[in-house]
mmCIF file of C-alpha atoms and ligand atoms in Angstrom:
data_model
loop_
_atom_site.group_PDB
_atom_site.id
_atom_site.type_symbol
_atom_site.label_atom_id
_atom_site.label_comp_id
_atom_site.label_asym_id
_atom_site.label_seq_id
_atom_site.Cartn_x
_atom_site.Cartn_y
_atom_site.Cartn_z
ATOM 1 C CA MET A 20 133.468 -155.138 -158.030
ATOM 2 C CA GLY A 21 132.677 -151.642 -160.551
ATOM 3 C CA ALA A 22 129.503 -150.281 -160.679
ATOM 4 C CA TYR A 23 126.829 -152.327 -162.769
ATOM 5 C CA LYS A 24 125.769 -150.517 -166.095
ATOM 6 C CA ILE A 25 121.996 -150.354 -165.695
ATOM 7 C CA ALA A 26 120.476 -148.978 -169.077
ATOM 8 C CA VAL A 27 117.169 -146.722 -168.373
ATOM 9 C CA ILE A 28 114.457 -146.602 -171.097
ATOM 10 C CA ALA A 29 111.600 -144.592 -169.185
ATOM 11 C CA GLY A 30 109.268 -144.433 -171.902
ATOM 12 C CA ASP A 31 105.702 -142.608 -171.764
ATOM 13 C CA GLY A 32 103.111 -141.717 -169.452
ATOM 14 C CA ILE A 33 103.422 -143.357 -165.914
ATOM 15 C CA GLY A 34 106.831 -144.651 -167.048
ATOM 16 C CA PRO A 35 109.256 -142.473 -165.752
ATOM 17 C CA GLU A 36 107.626 -141.469 -162.732
ATOM 18 C CA VAL A 37 107.117 -144.420 -161.810
ATOM 19 C CA LEU A 38 111.475 -145.773 -162.621
ATOM 20 C CA GLN A 39 112.412 -142.901 -161.195
ATOM 21 C CA GLU A 40 111.068 -144.751 -158.097
ATOM 22 C CA GLY A 41 112.691 -147.419 -158.416
ATOM 23 C CA ILE A 42 116.026 -146.206 -159.058
ATOM 24 C CA LYS A 43 115.380 -144.577 -155.516
ATOM 25 C CA VAL A 44 114.961 -147.479 -154.128
ATOM 26 C CA LEU A 45 117.839 -149.290 -156.371
ATOM 27 C CA ASP A 46 120.195 -146.411 -155.083
ATOM 28 C CA THR A 47 118.649 -147.020 -151.451
ATOM 29 C CA ILE A 48 120.437 -150.812 -151.160
ATOM 30 C CA ALA A 49 123.985 -149.709 -153.042
ATOM 31 C CA GLU A 50 123.866 -146.677 -149.827
ATOM 32 C CA LEU A 51 123.638 -149.861 -147.710
ATOM 33 C CA ASP A 52 126.662 -152.600 -149.381
ATOM 34 C CA ASP A 53 129.419 -150.471 -150.303
ATOM 35 C CA THR A 54 130.654 -153.528 -153.167
ATOM 36 C CA LEU A 55 127.408 -152.633 -154.693
ATOM 37 C CA GLN A 56 127.001 -149.508 -157.006
ATOM 38 C CA PHE A 57 124.562 -148.538 -160.125
ATOM 39 C CA GLU A 58 125.395 -146.488 -162.900
ATOM 40 C CA TYR A 59 122.254 -145.170 -164.839
ATOM 41 C CA THR A 60 122.262 -143.742 -168.553
ATOM 42 C CA HIS A 61 119.182 -142.634 -169.518
ATOM 43 C CA PHE A 62 117.909 -143.070 -173.108
ATOM 44 C CA PRO A 63 115.166 -140.983 -173.759
ATOM 45 C CA TRP A 64 113.283 -143.679 -177.024
ATOM 46 C CA GLY A 65 109.619 -144.043 -177.080
ATOM 47 C CA CYS A 66 106.784 -142.169 -178.471
ATOM 48 C CA GLU A 67 107.614 -139.089 -178.211
ATOM 49 C CA TYR A 68 110.835 -139.896 -179.215
ATOM 50 C CA TYR A 69 109.023 -141.128 -182.434
ATOM 51 C CA THR A 70 106.803 -137.833 -183.135
ATOM 52 C CA GLN A 71 109.948 -136.001 -183.284
ATOM 53 C CA HIS A 72 112.670 -138.527 -185.307
ATOM 54 C CA GLY A 73 110.023 -141.199 -186.737
ATOM 55 C CA VAL A 74 111.952 -144.615 -184.718
ATOM 56 C CA MET A 75 111.174 -145.031 -180.975
ATOM 57 C CA MET A 76 114.435 -145.960 -180.648
ATOM 58 C CA ASP A 77 117.409 -144.441 -182.560
ATOM 59 C CA GLU A 78 118.964 -146.877 -185.282
ATOM 60 C CA ASP A 79 121.874 -148.159 -183.820
ATOM 61 C CA GLY A 80 119.694 -148.802 -179.910
ATOM 62 C CA ILE A 81 120.173 -152.441 -180.199
ATOM 63 C CA GLU A 82 123.910 -151.392 -180.861
ATOM 64 C CA LYS A 83 124.496 -149.254 -177.958
ATOM 65 C CA LEU A 84 122.144 -151.132 -174.978
ATOM 66 C CA LYS A 85 124.068 -154.724 -176.059
ATOM 67 C CA ASP A 86 127.054 -154.039 -173.363
ATOM 68 C CA PHE A 87 125.058 -153.253 -169.968
ATOM 69 C CA ASP A 88 124.234 -155.426 -167.082
ATOM 70 C CA ALA A 89 120.812 -154.936 -167.606
ATOM 71 C CA ILE A 90 117.341 -152.368 -168.754
ATOM 72 C CA PHE A 91 115.254 -151.087 -166.666
ATOM 73 C CA LEU A 92 111.902 -149.806 -168.644
ATOM 74 C CA GLY A 93 109.094 -148.391 -167.453
ATOM 75 C CA ALA A 94 105.970 -148.439 -170.049
ATOM 76 C CA VAL A 95 105.851 -147.662 -173.685
ATOM 77 C CA GLY A 96 102.709 -146.248 -175.884
ATOM 78 C CA PHE A 97 100.627 -142.711 -176.322
ATOM 79 C CA PRO A 98 97.964 -142.270 -178.058
ATOM 80 C CA GLY A 99 98.924 -140.631 -181.787
ATOM 81 C CA VAL A 100 101.600 -143.525 -181.908
ATOM 82 C CA PRO A 101 99.821 -147.139 -183.157
ATOM 83 C CA ASP A 102 100.273 -149.754 -180.032
ATOM 84 C CA HIS A 103 101.752 -152.592 -182.494
ATOM 85 C CA ILE A 104 105.007 -149.408 -183.741
ATOM 86 C CA SER A 105 105.605 -148.642 -179.849
ATOM 87 C CA LEU A 106 105.228 -152.555 -178.844
ATOM 88 C CA TRP A 107 106.662 -154.003 -182.288
ATOM 89 C CA ASP A 108 110.090 -151.068 -182.682
ATOM 90 C CA LEU A 109 111.028 -151.114 -179.085
ATOM 91 C CA LEU A 110 109.905 -153.943 -176.640
ATOM 92 C CA LEU A 111 109.579 -156.292 -178.600
ATOM 93 C CA LYS A 112 113.247 -155.683 -180.737
ATOM 94 C CA ILE A 113 114.204 -155.501 -177.305
ATOM 95 C CA ARG A 114 112.679 -158.957 -176.397
ATOM 96 C CA LYS A 115 113.971 -160.091 -179.586
ATOM 97 C CA SER A 116 117.680 -158.716 -180.439
ATOM 98 C CA PHE A 117 118.549 -159.698 -176.954
ATOM 99 C CA ASP A 118 117.091 -163.825 -176.655
ATOM 100 C CA GLN A 119 115.524 -162.672 -173.508
ATOM 101 C CA TYR A 120 113.259 -165.533 -174.195
ATOM 102 C CA ILE A 121 112.073 -166.239 -170.714
ATOM 103 C CA ASN A 122 109.387 -163.927 -168.896
ATOM 104 C CA ILE A 123 108.894 -164.331 -165.661
ATOM 105 C CA ARG A 124 105.983 -163.044 -163.748
ATOM 106 C CA PRO A 125 105.336 -163.367 -159.758
ATOM 107 C CA ILE A 126 101.720 -164.040 -158.919
ATOM 108 C CA LYS A 127 102.413 -164.013 -155.276
ATOM 109 C CA LEU A 128 99.553 -162.193 -152.963
ATOM 110 C CA ILE A 129 101.942 -160.110 -150.302
ATOM 111 C CA LYS A 130 100.437 -159.232 -147.088
ATOM 112 C CA GLY A 131 98.216 -155.962 -146.994
ATOM 113 C CA ALA A 132 97.917 -156.528 -150.772
ATOM 114 C CA PRO A 133 93.917 -156.707 -151.748
ATOM 115 C CA CYS A 134 92.638 -159.994 -153.336
ATOM 116 C CA PRO A 135 89.352 -159.469 -155.221
ATOM 117 C CA LEU A 136 88.630 -163.465 -154.426
ATOM 118 C CA LYS A 137 86.761 -164.926 -151.095
ATOM 119 C CA ASN A 138 87.438 -167.526 -148.518
ATOM 120 C CA VAL A 139 90.685 -168.038 -150.432
ATOM 121 C CA LYS A 140 94.131 -167.780 -147.881
ATOM 122 C CA ARG A 141 97.046 -165.081 -148.918
ATOM 123 C CA GLU A 142 99.774 -168.378 -149.402
ATOM 124 C CA ASP A 143 96.822 -170.098 -152.090
ATOM 125 C CA VAL A 144 97.957 -167.436 -154.180
ATOM 126 C CA ASP A 145 101.505 -167.247 -154.563
ATOM 127 C CA MET A 146 102.357 -168.454 -158.416
ATOM 128 C CA LEU A 147 105.470 -168.311 -160.140
ATOM 129 C CA PHE A 148 104.128 -167.268 -164.310
ATOM 130 C CA ILE A 149 107.350 -169.230 -166.253
ATOM 131 C CA ARG A 150 106.213 -167.336 -170.048
ATOM 132 C CA GLU A 151 107.539 -168.335 -173.472
ATOM 133 C CA ASN A 152 108.894 -164.890 -174.179
ATOM 134 C CA SER A 153 110.036 -164.670 -178.436
ATOM 135 C CA GLU A 154 108.286 -166.690 -180.382
ATOM 136 C CA GLY A 155 104.791 -168.481 -180.632
ATOM 137 C CA GLU A 156 102.044 -166.535 -180.807
ATOM 138 C CA TYR A 157 104.218 -163.099 -181.102
ATOM 139 C CA ALA A 158 106.552 -164.342 -183.474
ATOM 140 C CA GLY A 159 105.461 -161.579 -185.979
ATOM 141 C CA ALA A 160 104.717 -163.935 -188.439
ATOM 142 C CA GLY A 161 101.840 -164.005 -191.176
ATOM 143 C CA ASP A 162 100.394 -162.380 -194.262
ATOM 144 C CA TRP A 163 97.587 -159.954 -195.037
ATOM 145 C CA LEU A 164 96.293 -160.266 -198.117
ATOM 146 C CA PHE A 165 93.895 -159.149 -200.538
ATOM 147 C CA LYS A 166 93.785 -155.209 -198.766
ATOM 148 C CA GLY A 167 90.508 -153.619 -198.240
ATOM 149 C CA GLN A 168 88.916 -156.562 -200.534
ATOM 150 C CA GLU A 169 86.129 -158.844 -200.358
ATOM 151 C CA ASN A 170 88.574 -161.582 -200.385
ATOM 152 C CA GLU A 171 90.321 -159.869 -197.452
ATOM 153 C CA VAL A 172 92.739 -162.291 -195.416
ATOM 154 C CA VAL A 173 94.950 -161.933 -192.790
ATOM 155 C CA LEU A 174 97.210 -164.883 -191.487
ATOM 156 C CA GLN A 175 98.841 -164.700 -188.413
ATOM 157 C CA THR A 176 101.455 -167.615 -187.754
ATOM 158 C CA GLY A 177 102.036 -169.218 -183.889
ATOM 159 C CA VAL A 178 105.546 -170.282 -184.380
ATOM 160 C CA PHE A 179 106.719 -172.945 -181.846
ATOM 161 C CA SER A 180 110.464 -173.911 -182.924
ATOM 162 C CA ARG A 181 111.208 -176.998 -181.302
ATOM 163 C CA LYS A 182 114.452 -175.034 -179.785
ATOM 164 C CA GLY A 183 112.425 -172.199 -178.713
ATOM 165 C CA THR A 184 109.779 -174.727 -176.679
ATOM 166 C CA GLU A 185 112.177 -177.018 -174.939
ATOM 167 C CA ARG A 186 114.370 -173.908 -173.494
ATOM 168 C CA VAL A 187 111.590 -171.923 -172.096
ATOM 169 C CA ILE A 188 109.944 -175.985 -170.444
ATOM 170 C CA ARG A 189 113.342 -176.258 -169.217
ATOM 171 C CA TYR A 190 114.574 -173.739 -167.513
ATOM 172 C CA ALA A 191 110.648 -174.003 -165.973
ATOM 173 C CA PHE A 192 111.769 -177.299 -164.490
ATOM 174 C CA GLU A 193 115.184 -176.389 -164.026
ATOM 175 C CA THR A 194 112.773 -173.300 -161.648
ATOM 176 C CA ALA A 195 110.719 -176.156 -160.487
ATOM 177 C CA ARG A 196 113.268 -178.488 -159.038
ATOM 178 C CA LYS A 197 115.462 -175.364 -157.770
ATOM 179 C CA GLU A 198 112.318 -174.117 -155.700
ATOM 180 C CA GLY A 199 111.054 -177.875 -154.846
ATOM 181 C CA LYS A 200 107.863 -177.112 -156.341
ATOM 182 C CA SER A 201 105.217 -178.450 -158.879
ATOM 183 C CA LEU A 202 105.272 -177.594 -162.220
ATOM 184 C CA THR A 203 102.540 -176.829 -164.435
ATOM 185 C CA SER A 204 101.920 -176.689 -168.392
ATOM 186 C CA ILE A 205 98.872 -174.585 -170.060
ATOM 187 C CA SER A 206 98.123 -175.163 -173.099
ATOM 188 C CA LYS A 207 95.216 -176.058 -175.930
ATOM 189 C CA GLY A 208 95.876 -178.949 -177.809
ATOM 190 C CA ASN A 209 92.301 -180.136 -178.744
ATOM 191 C CA ALA A 210 92.101 -176.623 -180.633
ATOM 192 C CA LEU A 211 95.189 -175.840 -181.584
ATOM 193 C CA ASN A 212 95.981 -178.711 -183.261
ATOM 194 C CA TYR A 213 99.169 -178.212 -184.401
ATOM 195 C CA SER A 214 101.242 -176.251 -181.435
ATOM 196 C CA MET A 215 99.684 -177.382 -179.139
ATOM 197 C CA VAL A 216 99.494 -180.811 -179.882
ATOM 198 C CA PHE A 217 103.970 -180.209 -179.903
ATOM 199 C CA TRP A 218 103.804 -177.903 -176.828
ATOM 200 C CA ASP A 219 102.209 -181.068 -174.768
ATOM 201 C CA GLN A 220 104.527 -183.421 -176.853
ATOM 202 C CA VAL A 221 107.340 -181.279 -175.655
ATOM 203 C CA PHE A 222 106.389 -180.680 -172.152
ATOM 204 C CA GLU A 223 106.382 -184.687 -171.452
ATOM 205 C CA GLU A 224 109.140 -185.184 -172.896
ATOM 206 C CA VAL A 225 111.326 -183.450 -170.755
ATOM 207 C CA ALA A 226 109.252 -184.257 -167.554
ATOM 208 C CA LYS A 227 111.329 -187.721 -168.369
ATOM 209 C CA GLU A 228 114.473 -185.718 -167.210
ATOM 210 C CA TYR A 229 112.447 -184.226 -164.265
ATOM 211 C CA PRO A 230 111.164 -187.637 -162.173
ATOM 212 C CA ASP A 231 111.360 -185.637 -158.586
ATOM 213 C CA VAL A 232 109.447 -182.566 -160.400
ATOM 214 C CA LYS A 233 105.576 -182.883 -159.724
ATOM 215 C CA ILE A 234 103.490 -182.016 -162.496
ATOM 216 C CA ALA A 235 100.639 -181.139 -164.398
ATOM 217 C CA SER A 236 98.987 -179.624 -167.349
ATOM 218 C CA TYR A 237 95.628 -178.007 -167.793
ATOM 219 C CA LEU A 238 94.148 -176.443 -171.250
ATOM 220 C CA VAL A 239 94.089 -172.685 -170.694
ATOM 221 C CA ASP A 240 90.895 -172.148 -170.539
ATOM 222 C CA ALA A 241 90.097 -174.480 -167.622
ATOM 223 C CA ALA A 242 93.572 -173.452 -166.412
ATOM 224 C CA ALA A 243 92.031 -169.515 -166.567
ATOM 225 C CA MET A 244 88.668 -170.646 -164.626
ATOM 226 C CA LEU A 245 90.871 -172.508 -162.242
ATOM 227 C CA MET A 246 93.009 -169.985 -160.648
ATOM 228 C CA ILE A 247 90.591 -167.638 -159.314
ATOM 229 C CA THR A 248 88.460 -171.499 -157.835
ATOM 230 C CA ASP A 249 91.513 -172.858 -156.924
ATOM 231 C CA PRO A 250 94.843 -170.601 -157.651
ATOM 232 C CA LYS A 251 96.726 -172.816 -155.062
ATOM 233 C CA ARG A 252 96.734 -175.400 -157.884
ATOM 234 C CA PHE A 253 99.820 -173.612 -159.898
ATOM 235 C CA GLU A 254 102.961 -172.970 -158.013
ATOM 236 C CA VAL A 255 105.832 -172.598 -161.327
ATOM 237 C CA VAL A 256 103.763 -172.486 -164.199
ATOM 238 C CA VAL A 257 104.685 -172.689 -167.844
ATOM 239 C CA THR A 258 103.287 -171.310 -171.236
ATOM 240 C CA SER A 259 103.452 -169.320 -174.184
ATOM 241 C CA ASN A 260 103.821 -166.420 -174.932
ATOM 242 C CA LEU A 261 100.626 -164.808 -175.613
ATOM 243 C CA PHE A 262 99.029 -166.986 -172.745
ATOM 244 C CA GLY A 263 101.406 -166.462 -170.428
ATOM 245 C CA ASP A 264 100.614 -162.924 -171.560
ATOM 246 C CA ILE A 265 96.826 -162.882 -170.871
ATOM 247 C CA LEU A 266 96.633 -165.038 -167.766
ATOM 248 C CA THR A 267 99.295 -163.177 -165.821
ATOM 249 C CA ASP A 268 97.123 -159.705 -166.042
ATOM 250 C CA LEU A 269 94.704 -161.816 -164.783
ATOM 251 C CA GLY A 270 97.274 -163.199 -161.646
ATOM 252 C CA ALA A 271 97.875 -159.831 -161.187
ATOM 253 C CA ALA A 272 94.045 -159.057 -160.548
ATOM 254 C CA LEU A 273 94.376 -161.800 -157.841
ATOM 255 C CA ALA A 274 97.721 -160.324 -156.134
ATOM 256 C CA GLY A 275 97.102 -157.228 -155.766
ATOM 257 C CA GLY A 276 96.392 -155.168 -158.999
ATOM 258 C CA ILE A 277 98.061 -154.082 -161.492
ATOM 259 C CA GLY A 278 99.955 -151.770 -159.813
ATOM 260 C CA LEU A 279 101.490 -154.567 -157.866
ATOM 261 C CA ALA A 280 103.326 -156.765 -161.204
ATOM 262 C CA ALA A 281 106.265 -157.398 -162.114
ATOM 263 C CA GLY A 282 107.934 -158.781 -165.011
ATOM 264 C CA ALA A 283 111.529 -159.534 -165.734
ATOM 265 C CA ASN A 284 112.532 -160.773 -169.136
ATOM 266 C CA ILE A 285 115.313 -162.712 -169.345
ATOM 267 C CA ASN A 286 117.948 -163.647 -171.149
ATOM 268 C CA PRO A 287 119.473 -167.034 -169.226
ATOM 269 C CA LYS A 288 123.032 -167.136 -170.651
ATOM 270 C CA LYS A 289 124.013 -163.248 -170.150
ATOM 271 C CA THR A 290 124.924 -163.301 -173.931
ATOM 272 C CA TYR A 291 122.773 -160.154 -173.457
ATOM 273 C CA PRO A 292 121.145 -157.856 -171.266
ATOM 274 C CA SER A 293 117.974 -158.801 -169.450
ATOM 275 C CA MET A 294 115.134 -156.561 -169.349
ATOM 276 C CA PHE A 295 113.096 -155.155 -165.687
ATOM 277 C CA GLU A 296 110.003 -153.831 -165.946
ATOM 278 C CA PRO A 297 106.221 -153.185 -164.483
ATOM 279 C CA ILE A 298 103.915 -155.064 -166.721
ATOM 280 C CA HIS A 299 101.133 -151.837 -167.233
ATOM 281 C CA GLY A 300 101.197 -150.172 -169.644
ATOM 282 C CA SER A 301 102.095 -145.927 -170.308
ATOM 283 C CA ALA A 302 98.336 -145.422 -168.547
ATOM 284 C CA PRO A 303 97.706 -142.049 -170.468
ATOM 285 C CA ASP A 304 94.704 -141.469 -168.632
ATOM 286 C CA ILE A 305 96.586 -140.899 -164.997
ATOM 287 C CA ALA A 306 100.023 -140.058 -166.914
ATOM 288 C CA GLY A 307 101.637 -136.548 -165.492
ATOM 289 C CA LYS A 308 99.261 -136.209 -162.378
ATOM 290 C CA GLY A 309 102.090 -137.485 -159.987
ATOM 291 C CA PHE A 310 99.556 -140.613 -158.402
ATOM 292 C CA ALA A 311 100.443 -143.329 -160.432
ATOM 293 C CA ASN A 312 101.464 -146.435 -158.484
ATOM 294 C CA PRO A 313 105.656 -147.235 -158.593
ATOM 295 C CA LEU A 314 105.531 -150.561 -156.710
ATOM 296 C CA ALA A 315 105.492 -153.182 -159.660
ATOM 297 C CA ALA A 316 108.396 -150.607 -160.421
ATOM 298 C CA ILE A 317 109.794 -151.371 -157.325
ATOM 299 C CA TRP A 318 108.942 -155.108 -157.609
ATOM 300 C CA SER A 319 110.933 -155.008 -161.120
ATOM 301 C CA ALA A 320 113.631 -153.246 -159.367
ATOM 302 C CA SER A 321 113.883 -156.365 -157.096
ATOM 303 C CA GLN A 322 114.192 -159.034 -159.726
ATOM 304 C CA LEU A 323 116.988 -156.813 -161.169
ATOM 305 C CA LEU A 324 118.727 -157.455 -157.566
ATOM 306 C CA ASP A 325 117.502 -161.333 -157.497
ATOM 307 C CA PHE A 326 119.541 -161.065 -161.599
ATOM 308 C CA LEU A 327 122.160 -160.067 -160.584
ATOM 309 C CA GLY A 328 122.636 -162.470 -157.384
ATOM 310 C CA TYR A 329 121.791 -160.044 -154.836
ATOM 311 C CA GLU A 330 118.454 -161.969 -154.028
ATOM 312 C CA LYS A 331 119.054 -160.941 -150.508
ATOM 313 C CA TYR A 332 118.483 -157.149 -151.143
ATOM 314 C CA GLY A 333 115.535 -158.655 -153.676
ATOM 315 C CA LYS A 334 113.597 -160.273 -150.678
ATOM 316 C CA LEU A 335 114.157 -157.034 -148.797
ATOM 317 C CA VAL A 336 113.039 -154.452 -150.971
ATOM 318 C CA LEU A 337 109.620 -156.725 -150.900
ATOM 319 C CA ALA A 338 109.706 -157.359 -147.820
ATOM 320 C CA ALA A 339 109.016 -153.046 -147.701
ATOM 321 C CA ILE A 340 107.037 -153.506 -150.447
ATOM 322 C CA GLU A 341 104.892 -155.626 -147.978
ATOM 323 C CA GLU A 342 105.813 -153.781 -144.375
ATOM 324 C CA LEU A 343 104.687 -150.629 -146.181
ATOM 325 C CA LEU A 344 101.223 -152.092 -147.631
ATOM 326 C CA VAL A 345 99.935 -154.249 -143.379
ATOM 327 C CA GLU A 346 100.952 -150.402 -142.227
ATOM 328 C CA GLY A 347 98.115 -149.606 -145.254
ATOM 329 C CA ASN A 348 99.684 -145.444 -144.355
ATOM 330 C CA VAL A 349 101.565 -144.494 -147.870
ATOM 331 C CA ALA A 350 99.242 -145.963 -151.270
ATOM 332 C CA THR A 351 98.282 -144.778 -154.003
ATOM 333 C CA PRO A 352 94.824 -143.544 -155.169
ATOM 334 C CA ASP A 353 94.488 -147.325 -157.483
ATOM 335 C CA MET A 354 94.990 -148.875 -153.852
ATOM 336 C CA GLU A 355 92.507 -146.241 -151.957
ATOM 337 C CA GLY A 356 95.031 -144.493 -150.625
ATOM 338 C CA THR A 357 95.585 -140.227 -151.242
ATOM 339 C CA SER A 358 99.666 -140.637 -151.492
ATOM 340 C CA ASN A 359 101.614 -139.306 -154.449
ATOM 341 C CA THR A 360 104.360 -141.737 -156.616
ATOM 342 C CA SER A 361 107.415 -140.297 -154.793
ATOM 343 C CA GLU A 362 105.630 -140.571 -151.917
ATOM 344 C CA VAL A 363 105.249 -144.183 -151.963
ATOM 345 C CA GLY A 364 108.639 -144.228 -153.090
ATOM 346 C CA ASP A 365 110.258 -142.396 -149.808
ATOM 347 C CA ARG A 366 108.489 -144.790 -147.846
ATOM 348 C CA VAL A 367 109.688 -147.848 -149.181
ATOM 349 C CA ALA A 368 113.542 -146.425 -148.938
ATOM 350 C CA LYS A 369 112.189 -145.619 -145.116
ATOM 351 C CA ILE A 370 111.606 -148.788 -144.724
ATOM 352 C CA ILE A 371 114.135 -150.125 -146.554
ATOM 353 C CA LYS A 372 116.866 -148.217 -144.129
ATOM 354 C CA ASN A 373 115.067 -149.571 -141.273
ATOM 355 C CA ILE A 374 114.499 -152.856 -141.650
ATOM 356 C CA GLN A 375 118.120 -154.119 -143.529
ATOM 357 C CA ASN A 376 119.273 -155.627 -140.082
ATOM 358 C CA ILE A 377 115.858 -157.734 -139.878
ATOM 359 C CA PRO A 378 116.084 -161.416 -140.638
ATOM 360 C CA LEU A 379 114.134 -162.676 -143.733
ATOM 361 C CA ASN A 380 112.529 -165.799 -143.303
ATOM 362 C CA ASN A 381 112.485 -168.239 -146.441
ATOM 363 C CA SER A 382 110.256 -166.470 -148.436
ATOM 364 C CA GLY A 383 111.855 -162.963 -147.628
ATOM 365 C CA GLN A 384 109.535 -161.710 -145.186
ATOM 366 C CA LEU A 385 109.575 -159.991 -142.106
ATOM 367 C CA SER A 386 109.906 -163.035 -139.594
ATOM 368 C CA GLU A 387 107.042 -161.996 -136.486
ATOM 369 C CA VAL A 388 109.369 -161.307 -134.505
ATOM 370 C CA GLY A 389 111.258 -158.844 -136.194
ATOM 371 C CA ILE A 390 107.997 -157.089 -137.004
ATOM 372 C CA ASN A 391 108.051 -155.254 -133.534
ATOM 373 C CA ILE A 392 110.129 -151.887 -135.951
ATOM 374 C CA VAL A 393 110.605 -148.353 -134.771
ATOM 375 C CA LEU A 394 109.957 -146.652 -138.567
HETATM 376 N N1 NAD B 408 105.200 -152.900 -170.754
HETATM 377 C C1 NAD B 408 104.643 -151.897 -171.807
HETATM 378 O O1 NAD B 408 104.878 -150.856 -172.083
HETATM 379 C C2 NAD B 408 103.051 -151.679 -171.574
HETATM 380 C C3 NAD B 408 102.413 -153.075 -171.805
HETATM 381 C C4 NAD B 408 100.907 -152.799 -171.569
HETATM 382 C C5 NAD B 408 100.326 -151.596 -173.036
HETATM 383 N N2 NAD B 408 101.734 -151.107 -172.837
HETATM 384 C C6 NAD B 408 101.044 -149.629 -173.352
HETATM 385 O O2 NAD B 408 100.183 -148.934 -173.087
HETATM 386 C C7 NAD B 408 98.789 -147.824 -173.359
HETATM 387 C C8 NAD B 408 97.835 -148.089 -172.450
HETATM 388 O O3 NAD B 408 97.859 -149.357 -172.032
HETATM 389 P P1 NAD B 408 95.831 -149.714 -171.308
HETATM 390 O O4 NAD B 408 95.527 -148.944 -170.964
HETATM 391 O O5 NAD B 408 95.453 -151.139 -171.970
HETATM 392 O O6 NAD B 408 96.939 -150.318 -170.508
HETATM 393 P P2 NAD B 408 97.494 -150.112 -169.042
HETATM 394 O O7 NAD B 408 98.506 -150.649 -168.474
HETATM 395 O O8 NAD B 408 98.664 -148.186 -169.396
HETATM 396 O O9 NAD B 408 96.216 -148.861 -168.129
HETATM 397 C C9 NAD B 408 95.356 -150.002 -167.547
HETATM 398 C C10 NAD B 408 94.454 -149.509 -166.812
HETATM 399 O O10 NAD B 408 95.352 -149.735 -164.843
HETATM 400 C C11 NAD B 408 96.112 -148.067 -164.786
HETATM 401 N N3 NAD B 408 97.009 -148.191 -164.022
HETATM 402 C C12 NAD B 408 98.279 -148.771 -164.871
HETATM 403 N N4 NAD B 408 99.050 -149.107 -164.364
HETATM 404 C C13 NAD B 408 99.006 -147.769 -163.080
HETATM 405 C C14 NAD B 408 99.734 -147.661 -161.990
HETATM 406 N N5 NAD B 408 100.566 -148.318 -161.991
HETATM 407 N N6 NAD B 408 99.391 -146.977 -160.945
HETATM 408 C C15 NAD B 408 97.940 -146.848 -160.576
HETATM 409 N N7 NAD B 408 97.365 -147.201 -162.142
HETATM 410 C C16 NAD B 408 97.793 -147.953 -162.498
HETATM 411 C C17 NAD B 408 95.371 -147.264 -165.855
HETATM 412 O O11 NAD B 408 95.235 -145.923 -165.561
HETATM 413 C C18 NAD B 408 94.005 -147.761 -166.549
HETATM 414 O O12 NAD B 408 93.183 -147.080 -165.734
HETATM 415 C C19 NAD B 408 98.766 -148.586 -174.604
HETATM 416 O O13 NAD B 408 100.048 -147.450 -175.527
HETATM 417 C C20 NAD B 408 100.005 -149.951 -174.788
HETATM 418 O O14 NAD B 408 99.826 -150.343 -175.422
HETATM 419 C C21 NAD B 408 102.389 -150.596 -172.676
#
């Protein structure tokens, strides 16, 4: 097996700072396995590139990226460049061009991670969000009429094609079946009388092909409440682009904070590269200080390993993050620590080297017997 070709788009603000630690962790994993190698190509795209060249990425950027095995992205967006430009001309352009129609966001409260909920067991916060990632409310369809006039009107059209809706719902059913978990659909059929009635209908249709998967369906407002009052209801979750975007930030707050939340943009057919990124933004308020939390980027490195077929190492990386949090000695200020970004990355790398031979249980946690390790 040759080296996996990884396109690195570090982006803006804390993007480069956290991504460096994600790469450190990938390299640590590669050191453990002679058959696994990564070859990185760095692309300088983002807001700084925009201020110099007037574009967020090269005109032929998509062409340049298309033969990579995966894309590892930091964050894009910075004051001075309108957010809709940085988002649409880089991040969404890649997601759409490469038909990365599945966005996977795990919301899992690992040991040692802070949770603002009272009386909730750690195991109760373990959801896998599968968000539609190519159309819906973020299709970019609409119009801006009579600009600046008294009768000004803007239209933002939600686009829900049968193909787009069915494929994400089917992917979610397959995932729930594979993991032996229930599947919850989140929509808003009472108010969105075209798009979400259609979504619910497709969900019911596809459900008939998966009688073995237990299902539930909630309106998005009720779901937001239930994620807080009764999170264990949610196992695998499928929802639209906008609802998924919002609810997974809520989920991030339940499961350790934004500094821990990762997301994978998947092209399931592998016709184009998939993209892995922390879900946080470029955090201009702390950029350049060296104290950004790299754990979300490291978690997305673990998703990248899963995607390439190295689930064993994906679990190892997660176990190392968990061990770091349980130790509680090395943490960035957002987690009430005093360590800097690279100290966290170094510690995760060291833990990986030390726990590589310790068996993990089925959920990728260190088994209780193995926890007594000398680091
Ligand atoms: N995927 C992406 O690239 C992405 C996602 C969201 C926002 N953005 C962009 O990022 C810019 C800033 O957006 P925002 O402020 O709304 O969201 P943000 O996620 O950048 O920051 C929100 C808050 O969380 C903190 N934070 C975020 N990540 C952190 C980390 N790893 N460690 C410690 N603290 C962290 C920040 O300091 C800030 O206080 C905007 O330009 C926005 O468009 C990009």
